[in-house]
Amino acid sequence: MRITYFILIGLLTTFLPKQIFGQVGQYDTIRVEGFITPEGDTIPQSWLPTVVVHAVQTRALKNYWNNWTRLRNAVYVTYPYARTASKVIQSVNAQLANVQDEKLRKQIIKSREKELKRDFADKVTNLSVYQGKVLMKLINRETGNNCYQLIKEYKGGLNAGIWQTVAFVFGSSLKQPYSPKGEDQDIEKLVIEVQKIYGAKG
């Protein structure tokens, strides 16, 4: 019995320390980062790897982004012209405010028209039909009047009618309204974007 006892003790002292001390060290506990809440509680925290999720590029989504990119480009190109048109019209109105003589009024308008043609004729001529439509929308936004009203006021009803016919041939209209909360809300968002970038205000 005594021999058996010592053999048993020997086996225990041989294997048990390894099992016991095997639990002491870097693997005795699992280290978890903690986060202390505003209430003072400690909760476990872990960092997950970044997961990139790609949406399926449907035809509808592709068409949407193509149309958005096209509109965005048109607004960025034409908005400066609309801003200039607004400033010129304000300047002309200020000049004409106290002028009663019709002949002198026409001379003032013709003079400013020459300036505009000199500075912008080539640039505006190079716009696409689509960009031209957007420009008319933006002029309406900046001046409060559609292009038909502006031409009629400064060049007469006959000229306005002729240019309205030309616009109609190209699938557009000088009388098109501007609805920032309706059909033109995308244009309005892009104008605000341009204003933030360049510091301009509508």
PDB file of C-alpha atoms in Angstrom:
ATOM      1  CA  MET A   1       0.000   0.000   0.000  1.00  0.00           C
ATOM      2  CA  ARG A   2       2.791   2.398   0.945  1.00  0.00           C
ATOM      3  CA  ILE A   3       4.472   1.838  -2.439  1.00  0.00           C
ATOM      4  CA  THR A   4       1.203   2.423  -4.229  1.00  0.00           C
ATOM      5  CA  TYR A   5       0.704   5.613  -2.218  1.00  0.00           C
ATOM      6  CA  PHE A   6       4.101   6.996  -3.182  1.00  0.00           C
ATOM      7  CA  ILE A   7       3.598   6.059  -6.815  1.00  0.00           C
ATOM      8  CA  LEU A   8       0.283   7.945  -6.795  1.00  0.00           C
ATOM      9  CA  ILE A   9       1.893  10.966  -5.139  1.00  0.00           C
ATOM     10  CA  GLY A  10       4.675  10.838  -7.707  1.00  0.00           C
ATOM     11  CA  LEU A  11       2.250  10.820 -10.577  1.00  0.00           C
ATOM     12  CA  LEU A  12       0.318  13.732  -9.123  1.00  0.00           C
ATOM     13  CA  THR A  13       3.427  15.810  -8.528  1.00  0.00           C
ATOM     14  CA  THR A  14       4.584  15.020 -12.050  1.00  0.00           C
ATOM     15  CA  PHE A  15       1.437  16.013 -13.956  1.00  0.00           C
ATOM     16  CA  LEU A  16      -0.585  18.341 -11.754  1.00  0.00           C
ATOM     17  CA  PRO A  17       1.960  21.179 -11.636  1.00  0.00           C
ATOM     18  CA  LYS A  18       2.004  21.315 -15.428  1.00  0.00           C
ATOM     19  CA  GLN A  19      -1.757  21.590 -15.512  1.00  0.00           C
ATOM     20  CA  ILE A  20      -1.870  24.123 -12.725  1.00  0.00           C
ATOM     21  CA  PHE A  21       1.000  26.315 -13.863  1.00  0.00           C
ATOM     22  CA  GLY A  22      -0.154  25.955 -17.443  1.00  0.00           C
ATOM     23  CA  GLN A  23      -3.046  28.230 -16.493  1.00  0.00           C
ATOM     24  CA  VAL A  24      -0.754  30.938 -15.174  1.00  0.00           C
ATOM     25  CA  GLY A  25       0.767  33.378 -17.663  1.00  0.00           C
ATOM     26  CA  GLN A  26      -0.302  34.995 -20.921  1.00  0.00           C
ATOM     27  CA  TYR A  27      -3.042  32.428 -21.515  1.00  0.00           C
ATOM     28  CA  ASP A  28      -4.566  32.321 -18.048  1.00  0.00           C
ATOM     29  CA  THR A  29      -7.175  34.947 -19.093  1.00  0.00           C
ATOM     30  CA  ILE A  30      -8.458  36.406 -22.360  1.00  0.00           C
ATOM     31  CA  ARG A  31      -7.509  40.065 -22.630  1.00  0.00           C
ATOM     32  CA  VAL A  32     -10.415  42.175 -23.855  1.00  0.00           C
ATOM     33  CA  GLU A  33     -10.299  45.920 -24.378  1.00  0.00           C
ATOM     34  CA  GLY A  34     -12.764  47.719 -22.193  1.00  0.00           C
ATOM     35  CA  PHE A  35     -14.849  50.837 -22.626  1.00  0.00           C
ATOM     36  CA  ILE A  36     -16.095  52.890 -19.702  1.00  0.00           C
ATOM     37  CA  THR A  37     -19.559  54.304 -20.221  1.00  0.00           C
ATOM     38  CA  PRO A  38     -20.573  57.772 -18.968  1.00  0.00           C
ATOM     39  CA  GLU A  39     -22.398  55.961 -16.141  1.00  0.00           C
ATOM     40  CA  GLY A  40     -19.156  54.326 -15.021  1.00  0.00           C
ATOM     41  CA  ASP A  41     -19.882  50.818 -16.267  1.00  0.00           C
ATOM     42  CA  THR A  42     -17.154  48.844 -18.013  1.00  0.00           C
ATOM     43  CA  ILE A  43     -18.167  46.953 -21.108  1.00  0.00           C
ATOM     44  CA  PRO A  44     -16.021  44.894 -23.486  1.00  0.00           C
ATOM     45  CA  GLN A  45     -14.870  46.556 -26.673  1.00  0.00           C
ATOM     46  CA  SER A  46     -13.421  45.062 -29.832  1.00  0.00           C
ATOM     47  CA  TRP A  47     -12.388  46.393 -33.236  1.00  0.00           C
ATOM     48  CA  LEU A  48     -13.764  44.771 -36.340  1.00  0.00           C
ATOM     49  CA  PRO A  49     -11.989  44.875 -39.688  1.00  0.00           C
ATOM     50  CA  THR A  50     -13.351  47.249 -42.331  1.00  0.00           C
ATOM     51  CA  VAL A  51     -15.955  45.671 -44.575  1.00  0.00           C
ATOM     52  CA  VAL A  52     -16.530  47.171 -48.031  1.00  0.00           C
ATOM     53  CA  VAL A  53     -20.037  46.706 -49.394  1.00  0.00           C
ATOM     54  CA  HIS A  54     -20.684  47.226 -53.093  1.00  0.00           C
ATOM     55  CA  ALA A  55     -24.188  47.747 -54.412  1.00  0.00           C
ATOM     56  CA  VAL A  56     -25.241  45.875 -57.490  1.00  0.00           C
ATOM     57  CA  GLN A  57     -24.904  48.266 -60.444  1.00  0.00           C
ATOM     58  CA  THR A  58     -28.370  47.975 -61.919  1.00  0.00           C
ATOM     59  CA  ARG A  59     -29.276  49.671 -65.163  1.00  0.00           C
ATOM     60  CA  ALA A  60     -31.587  52.074 -63.336  1.00  0.00           C
ATOM     61  CA  LEU A  61     -28.831  53.055 -60.886  1.00  0.00           C
ATOM     62  CA  LYS A  62     -26.330  53.508 -63.693  1.00  0.00           C
ATOM     63  CA  ASN A  63     -28.757  55.727 -65.625  1.00  0.00           C
ATOM     64  CA  TYR A  64     -29.445  57.776 -62.495  1.00  0.00           C
ATOM     65  CA  TRP A  65     -25.757  58.505 -61.905  1.00  0.00           C
ATOM     66  CA  ASN A  66     -25.156  59.258 -65.579  1.00  0.00           C
ATOM     67  CA  ASN A  67     -27.996  61.797 -65.551  1.00  0.00           C
ATOM     68  CA  TRP A  68     -26.807  63.289 -62.264  1.00  0.00           C
ATOM     69  CA  THR A  69     -23.244  63.657 -63.527  1.00  0.00           C
ATOM     70  CA  ARG A  70     -24.478  65.290 -66.724  1.00  0.00           C
ATOM     71  CA  LEU A  71     -26.648  67.754 -64.795  1.00  0.00           C
ATOM     72  CA  ARG A  72     -23.863  68.510 -62.316  1.00  0.00           C
ATOM     73  CA  ASN A  73     -21.462  69.297 -65.133  1.00  0.00           C
ATOM     74  CA  ALA A  74     -24.030  71.574 -66.805  1.00  0.00           C
ATOM     75  CA  VAL A  75     -24.685  73.520 -63.592  1.00  0.00           C
ATOM     76  CA  TYR A  76     -20.980  73.992 -62.894  1.00  0.00           C
ATOM     77  CA  VAL A  77     -20.400  75.232 -66.451  1.00  0.00           C
ATOM     78  CA  THR A  78     -23.387  77.562 -66.778  1.00  0.00           C
ATOM     79  CA  TYR A  79     -23.971  78.965 -63.297  1.00  0.00           C
ATOM     80  CA  PRO A  80     -21.238  81.643 -63.649  1.00  0.00           C
ATOM     81  CA  TYR A  81     -22.985  82.911 -66.809  1.00  0.00           C
ATOM     82  CA  ALA A  82     -26.316  83.106 -64.998  1.00  0.00           C
ATOM     83  CA  ARG A  83     -24.679  85.065 -62.177  1.00  0.00           C
ATOM     84  CA  THR A  84     -23.146  87.468 -64.683  1.00  0.00           C
ATOM     85  CA  ALA A  85     -26.475  87.896 -66.480  1.00  0.00           C
ATOM     86  CA  SER A  86     -28.131  88.790 -63.187  1.00  0.00           C
ATOM     87  CA  LYS A  87     -25.488  91.401 -62.365  1.00  0.00           C
ATOM     88  CA  VAL A  88     -25.697  92.946 -65.843  1.00  0.00           C
ATOM     89  CA  ILE A  89     -29.490  93.153 -65.694  1.00  0.00           C
ATOM     90  CA  GLN A  90     -29.321  94.833 -62.288  1.00  0.00           C
ATOM     91  CA  SER A  91     -26.776  97.290 -63.665  1.00  0.00           C
ATOM     92  CA  VAL A  92     -28.873  98.034 -66.758  1.00  0.00           C
ATOM     93  CA  ASN A  93     -31.989  98.551 -64.656  1.00  0.00           C
ATOM     94  CA  ALA A  94     -30.082 100.991 -62.471  1.00  0.00           C
ATOM     95  CA  GLN A  95     -28.948 102.914 -65.575  1.00  0.00           C
ATOM     96  CA  LEU A  96     -32.455 102.988 -67.033  1.00  0.00           C
ATOM     97  CA  ALA A  97     -34.198 103.913 -63.793  1.00  0.00           C
ATOM     98  CA  ASN A  98     -34.170 107.671 -64.453  1.00  0.00           C
ATOM     99  CA  VAL A  99     -34.003 107.583 -68.249  1.00  0.00           C
ATOM    100  CA  GLN A 100     -37.300 108.453 -69.907  1.00  0.00           C
ATOM    101  CA  ASP A 101     -36.078 109.054 -73.458  1.00  0.00           C
ATOM    102  CA  GLU A 102     -36.789 105.903 -75.445  1.00  0.00           C
ATOM    103  CA  LYS A 103     -33.934 106.464 -77.887  1.00  0.00           C
ATOM    104  CA  LEU A 104     -31.405 106.834 -75.068  1.00  0.00           C
ATOM    105  CA  ARG A 105     -32.762 103.733 -73.351  1.00  0.00           C
ATOM    106  CA  LYS A 106     -32.217 101.715 -76.530  1.00  0.00           C
ATOM    107  CA  GLN A 107     -28.665 103.059 -76.827  1.00  0.00           C
ATOM    108  CA  ILE A 108     -27.864 101.982 -73.279  1.00  0.00           C
ATOM    109  CA  ILE A 109     -29.300  98.515 -73.846  1.00  0.00           C
ATOM    110  CA  LYS A 110     -27.480  98.127 -77.162  1.00  0.00           C
ATOM    111  CA  SER A 111     -24.188  99.209 -75.588  1.00  0.00           C
ATOM    112  CA  ARG A 112     -24.478  96.640 -72.792  1.00  0.00           C
ATOM    113  CA  GLU A 113     -25.533  94.014 -75.312  1.00  0.00           C
ATOM    114  CA  LYS A 114     -22.302  94.587 -77.251  1.00  0.00           C
ATOM    115  CA  GLU A 115     -20.302  94.146 -74.059  1.00  0.00           C
ATOM    116  CA  LEU A 116     -22.011  90.845 -73.335  1.00  0.00           C
ATOM    117  CA  LYS A 117     -21.455  89.581 -76.881  1.00  0.00           C
ATOM    118  CA  ARG A 118     -17.795  90.555 -76.719  1.00  0.00           C
ATOM    119  CA  ASP A 119     -17.210  88.789 -73.407  1.00  0.00           C
ATOM    120  CA  PHE A 120     -19.471  85.749 -73.661  1.00  0.00           C
ATOM    121  CA  ALA A 121     -20.646  85.102 -77.234  1.00  0.00           C
ATOM    122  CA  ASP A 122     -18.005  82.478 -78.031  1.00  0.00           C
ATOM    123  CA  LYS A 123     -18.364  80.715 -74.677  1.00  0.00           C
ATOM    124  CA  VAL A 124     -22.145  80.549 -74.760  1.00  0.00           C
ATOM    125  CA  THR A 125     -22.164  79.477 -78.415  1.00  0.00           C
ATOM    126  CA  ASN A 126     -20.069  76.439 -77.474  1.00  0.00           C
ATOM    127  CA  LEU A 127     -22.623  75.222 -74.952  1.00  0.00           C
ATOM    128  CA  SER A 128     -24.589  72.099 -75.793  1.00  0.00           C
ATOM    129  CA  VAL A 129     -28.374  72.236 -76.177  1.00  0.00           C
ATOM    130  CA  TYR A 130     -28.721  70.540 -72.793  1.00  0.00           C
ATOM    131  CA  GLN A 131     -26.408  73.064 -71.127  1.00  0.00           C
ATOM    132  CA  GLY A 132     -28.392  75.855 -72.772  1.00  0.00           C
ATOM    133  CA  LYS A 133     -31.600  74.551 -71.186  1.00  0.00           C
ATOM    134  CA  VAL A 134     -29.940  74.479 -67.776  1.00  0.00           C
ATOM    135  CA  LEU A 135     -28.591  78.001 -68.317  1.00  0.00           C
ATOM    136  CA  MET A 136     -32.101  79.314 -69.000  1.00  0.00           C
ATOM    137  CA  LYS A 137     -33.281  77.690 -65.772  1.00  0.00           C
ATOM    138  CA  LEU A 138     -30.445  79.316 -63.847  1.00  0.00           C
ATOM    139  CA  ILE A 139     -31.048  82.744 -65.393  1.00  0.00           C
ATOM    140  CA  ASN A 140     -34.645  82.468 -64.222  1.00  0.00           C
ATOM    141  CA  ARG A 141     -33.378  81.552 -60.755  1.00  0.00           C
ATOM    142  CA  GLU A 142     -30.943  84.460 -60.565  1.00  0.00           C
ATOM    143  CA  THR A 143     -33.144  87.169 -62.098  1.00  0.00           C
ATOM    144  CA  GLY A 144     -36.646  86.092 -61.128  1.00  0.00           C
ATOM    145  CA  ASN A 145     -37.783  86.246 -64.765  1.00  0.00           C
ATOM    146  CA  ASN A 146     -37.749  83.688 -67.544  1.00  0.00           C
ATOM    147  CA  CYS A 147     -35.720  84.384 -70.670  1.00  0.00           C
ATOM    148  CA  TYR A 148     -38.806  85.224 -72.748  1.00  0.00           C
ATOM    149  CA  GLN A 149     -39.764  88.002 -70.327  1.00  0.00           C
ATOM    150  CA  LEU A 150     -36.228  89.386 -70.300  1.00  0.00           C
ATOM    151  CA  ILE A 151     -35.919  89.472 -74.098  1.00  0.00           C
ATOM    152  CA  LYS A 152     -39.368  91.010 -74.452  1.00  0.00           C
ATOM    153  CA  GLU A 153     -38.548  93.715 -71.917  1.00  0.00           C
ATOM    154  CA  TYR A 154     -35.228  94.752 -73.434  1.00  0.00           C
ATOM    155  CA  LYS A 155     -35.542  93.765 -77.112  1.00  0.00           C
ATOM    156  CA  GLY A 156     -39.275  93.791 -77.722  1.00  0.00           C
ATOM    157  CA  GLY A 157     -41.985  91.208 -78.241  1.00  0.00           C
ATOM    158  CA  LEU A 158     -40.976  90.418 -81.833  1.00  0.00           C
ATOM    159  CA  ASN A 159     -37.459  89.384 -80.845  1.00  0.00           C
ATOM    160  CA  ALA A 160     -38.816  87.390 -77.929  1.00  0.00           C
ATOM    161  CA  GLY A 161     -41.170  85.539 -80.258  1.00  0.00           C
ATOM    162  CA  ILE A 162     -38.405  84.740 -82.743  1.00  0.00           C
ATOM    163  CA  TRP A 163     -36.088  83.366 -80.070  1.00  0.00           C
ATOM    164  CA  GLN A 164     -38.933  81.406 -78.533  1.00  0.00           C
ATOM    165  CA  THR A 165     -39.437  79.723 -81.907  1.00  0.00           C
ATOM    166  CA  VAL A 166     -35.731  78.890 -82.118  1.00  0.00           C
ATOM    167  CA  ALA A 167     -35.818  77.425 -78.615  1.00  0.00           C
ATOM    168  CA  PHE A 168     -38.883  75.369 -79.534  1.00  0.00           C
ATOM    169  CA  VAL A 169     -37.051  73.888 -82.536  1.00  0.00           C
ATOM    170  CA  PHE A 170     -34.366  72.626 -80.150  1.00  0.00           C
ATOM    171  CA  GLY A 171     -36.937  71.105 -77.824  1.00  0.00           C
ATOM    172  CA  SER A 172     -36.874  73.874 -75.245  1.00  0.00           C
ATOM    173  CA  SER A 173     -38.765  77.003 -74.241  1.00  0.00           C
ATOM    174  CA  LEU A 174     -37.729  80.479 -73.160  1.00  0.00           C
ATOM    175  CA  LYS A 175     -40.766  80.501 -70.895  1.00  0.00           C
ATOM    176  CA  GLN A 176     -39.746  77.511 -68.798  1.00  0.00           C
ATOM    177  CA  PRO A 177     -40.203  78.187 -65.076  1.00  0.00           C
ATOM    178  CA  TYR A 178     -37.823  77.437 -62.228  1.00  0.00           C
ATOM    179  CA  SER A 179     -39.179  75.286 -59.407  1.00  0.00           C
ATOM    180  CA  PRO A 180     -36.523  74.790 -56.669  1.00  0.00           C
ATOM    181  CA  LYS A 181     -38.803  72.551 -54.599  1.00  0.00           C
ATOM    182  CA  GLY A 182     -40.304  70.750 -57.566  1.00  0.00           C
ATOM    183  CA  GLU A 183     -38.839  69.459 -60.814  1.00  0.00           C
ATOM    184  CA  ASP A 184     -35.716  71.623 -60.434  1.00  0.00           C
ATOM    185  CA  GLN A 185     -34.761  70.544 -56.918  1.00  0.00           C
ATOM    186  CA  ASP A 186     -31.676  68.703 -58.195  1.00  0.00           C
ATOM    187  CA  ILE A 187     -30.473  71.883 -59.907  1.00  0.00           C
ATOM    188  CA  GLU A 188     -31.080  73.801 -56.676  1.00  0.00           C
ATOM    189  CA  LYS A 189     -28.985  71.303 -54.683  1.00  0.00           C
ATOM    190  CA  LEU A 190     -26.137  71.643 -57.164  1.00  0.00           C
ATOM    191  CA  VAL A 191     -26.309  75.455 -57.116  1.00  0.00           C
ATOM    192  CA  ILE A 192     -25.994  75.387 -53.315  1.00  0.00           C
ATOM    193  CA  GLU A 193     -23.031  73.042 -53.729  1.00  0.00           C
ATOM    194  CA  VAL A 194     -21.357  75.472 -56.149  1.00  0.00           C
ATOM    195  CA  GLN A 195     -22.025  78.393 -53.818  1.00  0.00           C
ATOM    196  CA  LYS A 196     -20.403  76.586 -50.893  1.00  0.00           C
ATOM    197  CA  ILE A 197     -17.310  75.757 -52.941  1.00  0.00           C
ATOM    198  CA  TYR A 198     -16.784  79.217 -54.423  1.00  0.00           C
ATOM    199  CA  GLY A 199     -18.297  81.292 -51.642  1.00  0.00           C
ATOM    200  CA  ALA A 200     -21.011  82.737 -53.874  1.00  0.00           C
ATOM    201  CA  LYS A 201     -24.469  83.456 -52.562  1.00  0.00           C
ATOM    202  CA  GLY A 202     -27.705  83.358 -54.480  1.00  0.00           C
TER     203      GLY A 202
END
